Each structure stands twice: as structure tokens, then as C-alpha cells.
Amino acid sequence: MTRPLAPPAPSSFDSTVSAASVTSIASGASTASGATTGSTATDPAAARGPGPLRIALACAAVLAVALGVGRFAFTPLLPLMLAQGALDIRHGGWLASVNYAGYFVGALSCAAIRIDETRMVRGGLLATIALTAAMGLLPGFAFWLPVRFLAGVVSAWTFVFAAQWGMRRLAEQNALQWGGVIFTGAGFGIVVTGLIGATLAGRRAEPGWLGFALLAVLLAAPIWRMFAPRAGERARAGKMRRSASSGRPGLHAAARRDARRLVLLYGAPGFGYIITATFLPVIARGALPIGSPWPDRFWPMFGAAQMLGAVFGSRLPARWDNRLLLALCYALQALAIVLGIVWPSAAGFALGSALLGLPFTAITLFAMREARRLHGDDAAGLMGYATACYGLGQIAGPLVAAPVVARAGSFTPALWIAVAVLLAGAAGFAAWGLAARGRAVERGGQGA
């Protein structure tokens, strides 16, 4: 189980989310949700514009389209595609991985794009609608591969620029506390597409893809005018990106070492969660009795939990140790996967789906905070590398899982690999955080 960076994040988020660009906006505008944001707080344009709730909800709708539909609609439709013989598990793994590869490319390319956010968001919404419809109209795997790759690229661009726009507009109004609402969008999209997918059981996948394209239209239409370009939008966005992408001279060796740790450890959940996220309905359908209505409900449960996690994570005090929080999140996701292995029942999968989704966006949030602790206002570059590592994990996950499943005839070995990777990441963050706390106590004792 997507933001995407950010958010969202998953998310997604997912991220997997390009947290780099969200960090650049948040760090350039304000250091805390309640802090004064400088001259932008009195921007007359901001005063005349929509309120913070409308801004946050508009961005959430964009994330629902870009991530909930553009990236993750594949999950509830995969069982239909398998049942109708359109592809097998191996080809399903390739379609998932090529989409994550597109997201990886899109996230890394965002820093080089100099088009203002609103135009990117509008273009991304239109492209997501077209690419989703193309999956229902084009005839086979050879056509689907490039479509899913492009959908990944577009979802990254749309997520990043919508999050940038939303965080900047909220900062202008001293309302960054509404940022958590933005990152509920991916979870909302997952819930809706999952519930619709559940009604399509026994049917062909093509109407599902076309229906999801229509859903994207219905989500995009009410917010279209919110993303009309404003005077000076491109200049402000370019100035913010240049400020965030500037180097940080004199960074000492310890900070560089810690930055490398963050990048490496942040890749673990990308690999760990994605195997379950990609194949959850397939796994559940194979474990539960034939005809059970539950398999199609677990994916929406994941999305609902992700929404709760986005709001809850943004409310935790910033003074808490991000490394220990990340260790806890990784451990929760590992436990979620274990539940599906050792308790393959409706209750086990339901609880596992919730535990997998709950920390999904919080992982990105805590990693963003840790990057700011290490690099301050220049954290965007660090989170860019971390997001890339997360993306590589997402690409590798389905590619590793598909052949393992084909040889073993079961998802269990692949899921245990995911658990091991998550626990290794949790141990790494826990050891790092506890060692730092021990050094701080020693310094305090020496000072006394």
C-alpha cells in the first residue's frame, strides 16, 4: 500500500510523494504552522483569495485525482485484469513497477521545471484523466506499459506542484495547520476507487478504468477555477524554488553522515509497503473463502486509515524525536504485514490494512522534519535524495515479489522479505535516535 511525498502525503505519502518540493515550500514560507510567515502574511492577494479550508480541500481533491486515481486505481482493478486473462502476476508486477519508475522520474525532474504551479496542476489533472481513460481503451500490455509510466510521471508532477501551491497559499495566511487536510486527498481517492472497484467484481476491467476517468473529471471540475494563474505566480514560485535549492556551505561531517543515514533508511518503507499495497486484494482473495465480500474492502480501509494518519501525524509535537517516530511507523507497517501472514482472516486483513495505512503519510512528515533538523531551510535537496531512495524501493518491490510468488506459488515468502526490510529500517532509526539521545545525556551530565 501510495503520496505520495508528502502528503500526503502517501503517500503519498508516496508518498512516496516528492517531499523535497513540499519541504522547499514549507521551509521557505514558515518554520511552524503558528509562526509568522513574514511579508507574505499581509499579501493583499492572499487576503482577497479563498480561505485556508478551501485551499486545503482543493489540493486534497487534486491529490485524490493524481494519486488516488492516477497511481493507485490499478490496485482494485488488478484482480479483474487477472481474472479476465489480460495479464498474469508477473505482468502485473511490471505494470506496477513501471508506474513507480515514472513517479521516480517525475519527482526528480520537478526541480528543473520552471512552469508555475497552477499550470502544472491543471495540465496534470487533464493528463491523468486522459491516461486513465487510455487504460480502458487501449488493447494490451504493450500499450499499457508506456501509459502507466506516463501516469506515474504525471502523478508526481501534479502532487508536487499542488502541494507546493497549497502550502505556500496556507503560509501566506498563517494557516499551515491546515496542511494535514491536503494530504488526506490520496487516502480519499483510494477509498473511493476501492469501493467502486468492489462493485465491479466479476466484470471486465475496461469499464472500471473509464469509470475512474469519469470520477477524476467529477473531482477536478469543481476546483478547476481555484487553480487559475495569478499575477506574479511564476515569479514567486521560481524565487521559492531557487531559495530552496541553494546549497548549504560548511555542513560538518556528522551532519553529512546523518543525512546519508536518513536517505538510506527512508528507502525501507518504499520496498516494504509496496508489495502488500500492490497485491492486497489478490492476496486476500487467495486466503479467504471463495465468494467472500471482504477482499475488495481492505484497500478502502487502507485509504481511510491513511486519511486519519495524515491528520494525526500533523498534530504530533515537532519536539518529539523524528527518528524514534519513524522507527515506530516502520514497526507498525511490519506488524500489519505479519498480521496478514499469520492471521489470514477477514479480521486479520482488516487490522493489517489499517495499520499499514495509518503511518503511511506520517512517515513522510517525520522524514521531512528530520531533514529540516539536519539541513534547516536547505532541506529540499536532502529530501529529494531520500524520495529517490523511497522510489527505488517502490520500483524494486513488485519486481522482487512477482518472481518469488511465481516460484513459491504463494505471497508469503515475498511478504516476509518486506517485513525484514521494514524491521531493518526500524532498527536503524531506533539505534540512531537512541544513540543520539545517549550522547545528549552525556553532554548534559558533563555540563552539570
XYZ file of C-alpha atoms in Angstrom:
448
model
C 0.000 0.000 0.000
C 0.835 5.277 -2.310
C 1.572 10.493 -1.901
C 2.773 10.075 -2.224
C 5.801 12.553 -0.725
C 4.149 14.404 1.339
C 1.478 14.064 1.807
C 0.063 13.338 1.694
C 1.012 12.818 1.749
C 1.377 8.861 0.683
C 1.589 8.844 0.482
C 1.907 9.637 -0.608
C 2.540 9.728 1.023
C 4.206 8.133 -1.627
C 4.340 9.450 -0.930
C 6.303 8.079 -1.875
C 5.489 11.662 -2.501
C 8.072 14.143 -3.537
C 8.639 15.513 -0.094
C 11.514 17.588 -1.463
C 9.284 20.156 -3.080
C 6.797 20.237 -0.220
C 9.701 20.809 2.150
C 11.026 23.616 -0.014
C 7.750 25.456 0.145
C 7.167 24.860 3.840
C 10.715 25.813 4.774
C 10.734 28.877 2.587
C 7.463 30.136 3.950
C 7.474 29.274 7.628
C 9.108 27.075 10.215
C 5.952 26.241 12.114
C 2.272 26.326 11.492
C 1.716 29.013 14.046
C 4.740 31.097 13.166
C 4.705 34.428 11.404
C 5.406 33.998 7.730
C 6.955 37.348 7.013
C 5.736 39.781 4.455
C 3.601 37.234 2.681
C 1.246 37.173 5.655
C -0.048 40.591 4.640
C -0.166 39.899 0.913
C -3.301 41.678 -0.376
C -3.812 38.954 -2.964
C -3.890 36.381 -0.198
C -6.403 38.453 1.735
C -8.734 38.570 -1.278
C -8.293 34.898 -2.148
C -10.037 31.779 -0.863
C -9.772 30.814 2.775
C -7.429 28.134 4.104
C -10.052 25.384 4.237
C -10.981 25.896 0.578
C -7.312 25.887 -0.384
C -6.624 22.686 1.557
C -9.710 20.919 0.194
C -8.884 21.937 -3.378
C -5.395 20.480 -3.036
C -6.834 17.354 -1.413
C -9.075 16.904 -4.462
C -6.030 17.233 -6.733
C -4.211 14.551 -4.733
C -7.294 12.329 -4.920
C -7.050 12.519 -8.716
C -3.255 12.388 -9.083
C -2.578 9.679 -6.501
C -5.885 8.010 -5.661
C -6.777 7.595 -9.347
C -3.585 8.195 -11.328
C -1.376 5.928 -9.230
C -3.471 3.634 -7.080
C -6.598 2.846 -9.125
C -4.562 -0.030 -10.562
C -4.759 -1.937 -7.257
C -8.551 -2.580 -7.137
C -8.632 -3.258 -10.890
C -5.714 -5.713 -10.925
C -7.872 -8.702 -9.787
C -10.276 -8.020 -12.672
C -7.421 -7.854 -15.171
C -6.030 -11.130 -13.825
C -9.438 -12.846 -13.878
C -10.152 -11.900 -17.494
C -6.704 -13.130 -18.566
C -5.486 -9.707 -19.665
C -2.236 -10.298 -17.755
C -0.648 -12.522 -15.123
C 1.035 -11.710 -11.798
C 4.409 -11.166 -13.476
C 2.999 -8.667 -15.950
C 1.007 -7.053 -13.153
C 4.259 -6.556 -11.266
C 5.805 -4.928 -14.319
C 2.888 -2.519 -14.713
C 3.160 -1.568 -11.052
C 6.916 -1.077 -11.206
C 6.870 0.958 -14.397
C 4.328 3.284 -12.778
C 6.579 3.715 -9.748
C 9.524 4.287 -12.088
C 7.535 7.058 -13.740
C 6.794 8.566 -10.350
C 10.510 8.399 -9.513
C 11.440 10.200 -12.745
C 8.699 12.769 -12.255
C 9.728 13.523 -8.683
C 13.392 14.004 -9.600
C 12.558 16.224 -12.571
C 10.389 18.644 -10.605
C 13.347 20.778 -9.514
C 14.192 21.532 -13.151
C 10.662 22.617 -14.123
C 10.092 26.382 -14.244
C 6.384 26.397 -15.078
C 4.190 27.898 -12.375
C 2.276 25.543 -10.104
C -1.245 26.296 -11.276
C -0.490 25.488 -14.913
C 1.231 22.261 -13.872
C -1.745 21.271 -11.723
C -4.262 21.934 -14.478
C -2.155 20.101 -17.035
C -1.658 17.211 -14.627
C -5.378 16.855 -13.995
C -6.124 16.730 -17.726
C -3.296 14.266 -18.385
C -4.387 11.983 -15.531
C -7.922 11.851 -16.915
C -6.656 11.047 -20.417
C -4.156 8.394 -19.284
C -6.707 6.682 -17.028
C -9.188 6.510 -19.894
C -6.438 5.166 -22.171
C -6.060 2.113 -19.922
C -9.667 1.226 -20.706
C -9.396 1.916 -24.431
C -6.012 0.515 -25.464
C -5.865 -3.218 -26.205
C -2.978 -4.826 -24.334
C 0.152 -4.973 -22.203
C 2.476 -3.382 -24.777
C 0.276 -0.275 -24.795
C -0.332 -0.263 -21.048
C 3.376 -0.113 -20.134
C 4.040 3.390 -21.527
C 0.655 4.611 -20.317
C 1.366 3.535 -16.734
C 4.866 5.033 -16.894
C 3.487 8.386 -18.060
C 0.757 8.194 -15.412
C 3.495 7.862 -12.790
C 5.389 10.881 -14.122
C 2.240 12.997 -14.259
C 1.079 11.955 -10.789
C 4.418 13.060 -9.324
C 4.330 16.417 -11.076
C 0.718 17.061 -10.120
C 1.234 16.072 -6.495
C 4.401 18.127 -6.077
C 3.108 21.323 -7.619
C -0.311 21.100 -5.959
C 1.359 20.601 -2.572
C 3.750 23.494 -3.236
C 0.899 25.778 -4.225
C -1.238 24.756 -1.262
C 1.496 25.052 1.357
C 2.547 28.464 0.039
C -1.008 29.786 -0.021
C -1.613 28.491 3.507
C 1.637 30.099 4.670
C 0.505 33.423 3.218
C -2.497 33.212 5.551
C -0.570 31.927 8.609
C -2.639 28.737 8.303
C -0.121 25.926 7.843
C -2.040 23.921 10.445
C -4.458 23.080 7.608
C -1.667 21.323 5.718
C -2.719 17.921 7.047
C -6.022 18.246 5.184
C -4.147 18.452 1.880
C -2.582 15.041 2.400
C -5.897 13.325 3.115
C -6.612 13.537 -0.604
C -4.663 10.437 -1.579
C -6.462 8.388 1.066
C -9.831 9.715 -0.073
C -9.057 8.730 -3.655
C -8.028 5.250 -2.531
C -11.250 4.835 -0.532
C -13.487 5.893 -3.414
C -11.703 3.880 -6.112
C -11.561 0.878 -3.793
C -15.285 0.982 -3.077
C -16.108 1.380 -6.758
C -13.726 -1.450 -7.611
C -15.557 -3.691 -5.140
C -18.779 -3.252 -7.135
C -17.068 -4.430 -10.327
C -16.271 -7.958 -9.111
C -16.825 -10.489 -11.884
C -16.780 -7.853 -14.625
C -14.161 -6.681 -17.067
C -11.618 -4.042 -16.075
C -12.168 -1.694 -19.035
C -15.373 -0.106 -17.657
C -13.551 0.378 -14.359
C -10.765 2.403 -15.987
C -13.273 4.521 -17.894
C -15.340 4.992 -14.747
C -12.279 6.145 -12.817
C -11.515 8.639 -15.594
C -15.042 9.996 -15.162
C -14.509 10.134 -11.390
C -11.375 12.214 -11.988
C -13.415 14.611 -14.124
C -16.012 14.967 -11.365
C -13.307 15.701 -8.777
C -11.416 18.142 -10.989
C -14.327 20.192 -12.322
C -15.351 21.952 -9.055
C -11.772 23.028 -8.264
C -10.631 23.990 -11.765
C -11.050 27.738 -11.232
C -9.152 27.575 -7.941
C -6.011 26.930 -9.964
C -6.345 29.872 -12.325
C -2.890 31.520 -12.590
C -2.460 34.678 -10.520
C -0.331 37.684 -11.428
C 3.252 37.085 -10.315
C 2.650 33.380 -9.627
C 5.555 32.204 -11.787
C 7.996 34.737 -10.337
C 7.116 33.851 -6.739
C 7.318 30.103 -7.389
C 10.649 30.412 -9.180
C 12.089 32.527 -6.380
C 10.966 29.971 -3.795
C 12.484 27.051 -5.715
C 15.792 28.888 -6.189
C 15.903 29.677 -2.481
C 15.174 26.084 -1.501
C 17.649 24.563 -3.934
C 20.626 26.644 -2.825
C 23.478 24.770 -1.197
C 24.358 24.797 2.463
C 28.074 25.586 2.824
C 30.138 24.305 5.684
C 27.999 21.312 6.532
C 30.070 19.310 9.009
C 30.912 15.628 8.668
C 28.461 14.427 11.324
C 25.550 16.117 9.580
C 26.580 14.644 6.232
C 26.757 11.194 7.809
C 23.317 11.634 9.352
C 21.955 12.796 6.002
C 23.215 9.608 4.352
C 21.542 7.567 7.081
C 18.237 9.313 6.506
C 18.378 8.728 2.752
C 19.238 5.041 3.106
C 16.726 4.262 5.851
C 13.932 6.176 4.122
C 14.048 3.673 1.274
C 12.940 0.785 3.519
C 9.195 1.561 3.620
C 9.163 2.135 -0.137
C 10.079 -1.527 -0.604
C 8.280 -2.797 2.492
C 4.777 -1.458 2.000
C 4.514 -1.596 -1.769
C 4.288 -5.379 -2.126
C 1.190 -5.504 0.052
C -0.158 -2.267 -1.446
C 0.101 -3.576 -4.998
C -1.303 -7.053 -4.433
C -3.560 -6.686 -1.351
C -6.880 -7.642 -2.995
C -5.176 -10.540 -4.796
C -3.559 -11.780 -1.563
C -6.800 -11.517 0.401
C -8.841 -13.211 -2.317
C -6.458 -16.153 -2.296
C -6.578 -16.523 1.501
C -10.294 -16.050 2.202
C -13.163 -18.344 1.184
C -14.353 -18.123 -2.398
C -17.140 -15.587 -2.709
C -16.156 -13.648 0.412
C -17.083 -9.953 0.062
C -14.126 -8.847 2.207
C -11.141 -8.826 -0.190
C -12.380 -5.752 -2.042
C -12.914 -3.834 1.212
C -9.384 -3.935 2.589
C -7.962 -1.457 0.093
C -10.534 1.238 1.018
C -9.722 0.531 4.681
C -6.087 1.291 3.917
C -7.100 4.591 2.325
C -9.314 5.580 5.255
C -6.508 4.838 7.713
C -4.149 6.906 5.592
C -6.514 9.879 5.876
C -6.567 9.553 9.664
C -2.794 9.235 9.787
C -2.328 12.390 7.710
C -4.307 14.454 10.203
C -2.999 12.746 13.345
C 0.656 12.901 12.293
C 0.489 16.634 11.639
C -0.791 17.183 15.191
C 2.121 15.470 16.981
C 4.584 17.862 18.660
C 7.562 18.782 16.482
C 9.878 18.384 19.504
C 9.417 14.590 19.549
C 12.382 12.667 18.144
C 11.628 12.064 14.472
C 13.950 9.054 14.287
C 12.121 7.197 17.030
C 8.768 8.120 15.496
C 9.956 6.749 12.158
C 11.112 3.548 13.858
C 7.634 3.170 15.373
C 5.956 3.771 12.000
C 8.127 1.169 10.294
C 7.400 -1.339 13.062
C 3.651 -0.720 12.690
C 3.822 -1.409 8.962
C 5.841 -4.586 9.580
C 3.235 -5.715 12.122
C 0.499 -5.002 9.593
C 2.088 -7.347 7.064
C 2.722 -10.044 9.684
C -0.960 -9.975 10.643
C -1.913 -10.853 7.081
C 0.537 -13.771 7.106
C -0.204 -15.370 10.484
C -3.883 -14.378 10.729
C -5.228 -14.724 7.160
C -8.804 -13.922 8.082
C -11.133 -11.011 7.465
C -10.249 -9.554 10.867
C -6.512 -10.026 10.316
C -6.529 -8.367 6.910
C -8.761 -5.538 8.156
C -6.496 -4.727 11.089
C -3.431 -5.147 8.895
C -4.822 -2.742 6.283
C -5.466 -0.123 8.947
C -2.006 -0.476 10.499
C -0.355 -0.303 7.085
C -2.216 2.862 6.103
C -2.088 4.773 9.386
C 1.652 5.614 9.344
C 1.840 5.946 5.552
C 1.741 9.759 5.377
C 3.250 10.226 8.837
C 6.469 8.593 7.588
C 6.911 11.353 5.017
C 6.056 14.053 7.552
C 8.568 12.839 10.142
C 11.265 12.415 7.492
C 10.650 15.997 6.357
C 11.064 17.203 9.931
C 14.298 15.257 10.324
C 15.636 16.691 7.072
C 14.905 20.195 8.367
C 16.680 19.376 11.629
C 19.773 18.371 9.672
C 19.749 20.948 6.878
C 17.421 23.691 8.074
C 15.905 25.754 5.276
C 18.084 23.929 2.729
C 16.416 20.560 3.361
C 14.845 20.278 -0.090
C 17.883 18.651 -1.683
C 18.199 16.100 1.119
C 14.540 15.129 0.863
C 14.963 14.878 -2.894
C 17.604 12.179 -2.441
C 15.503 10.473 0.244
C 12.445 10.493 -2.009
C 14.519 8.987 -4.800
C 15.618 6.161 -2.486
C 11.986 5.587 -1.469
C 11.045 5.489 -5.135
C 13.710 2.910 -5.890
C 12.248 0.746 -3.130
C 8.810 1.017 -4.727
C 10.220 0.007 -8.092
C 12.100 -2.961 -6.650
C 9.228 -4.294 -4.516
C 6.916 -5.671 -7.224
C 9.875 -6.793 -9.335
C 11.170 -8.873 -6.426
C 7.737 -10.122 -5.367
C 6.446 -11.332 -8.734
C 9.144 -13.976 -9.447
C 9.195 -15.080 -5.793
C 5.433 -15.625 -5.923
C 5.734 -17.443 -9.240
C 8.315 -19.868 -7.823
C 6.734 -20.385 -4.395
C 3.108 -20.347 -5.501
C 2.370 -18.060 -2.553
C 2.862 -14.446 -1.497
C 4.132 -15.488 1.939
C 7.902 -15.521 1.175
C 7.701 -12.119 -0.537
C 5.769 -10.681 2.395
C 8.362 -11.947 4.876
C 11.039 -10.202 2.810
C 9.029 -6.978 3.116
C 8.745 -7.467 6.893
C 12.501 -7.991 7.179
C 13.253 -4.802 5.233
C 10.856 -2.742 7.373
C 12.252 -4.132 10.630
C 15.796 -3.427 9.462
C 14.779 0.167 8.779
C 13.060 0.427 12.166
C 16.155 -0.920 13.920
C 18.336 1.563 12.060
C 16.247 4.561 13.070
C 15.856 3.323 16.659
C 19.597 2.791 17.066
C 20.317 6.195 15.563
C 17.799 8.004 17.758
C 18.762 6.236 20.981
C 22.478 6.804 20.357
C 21.853 10.499 19.796
C 19.791 10.687 22.971
C 22.590 8.972 24.909
C 25.145 11.470 23.617
C 22.857 14.338 24.580
C 22.520 12.961 28.123
C 26.307 12.607 28.394
C 26.841 16.179 27.263
C 24.241 17.353 29.753
C 25.969 15.465 32.565
C 29.342 16.906 31.648
C 27.874 20.383 31.539
C 26.410 19.930 35.017
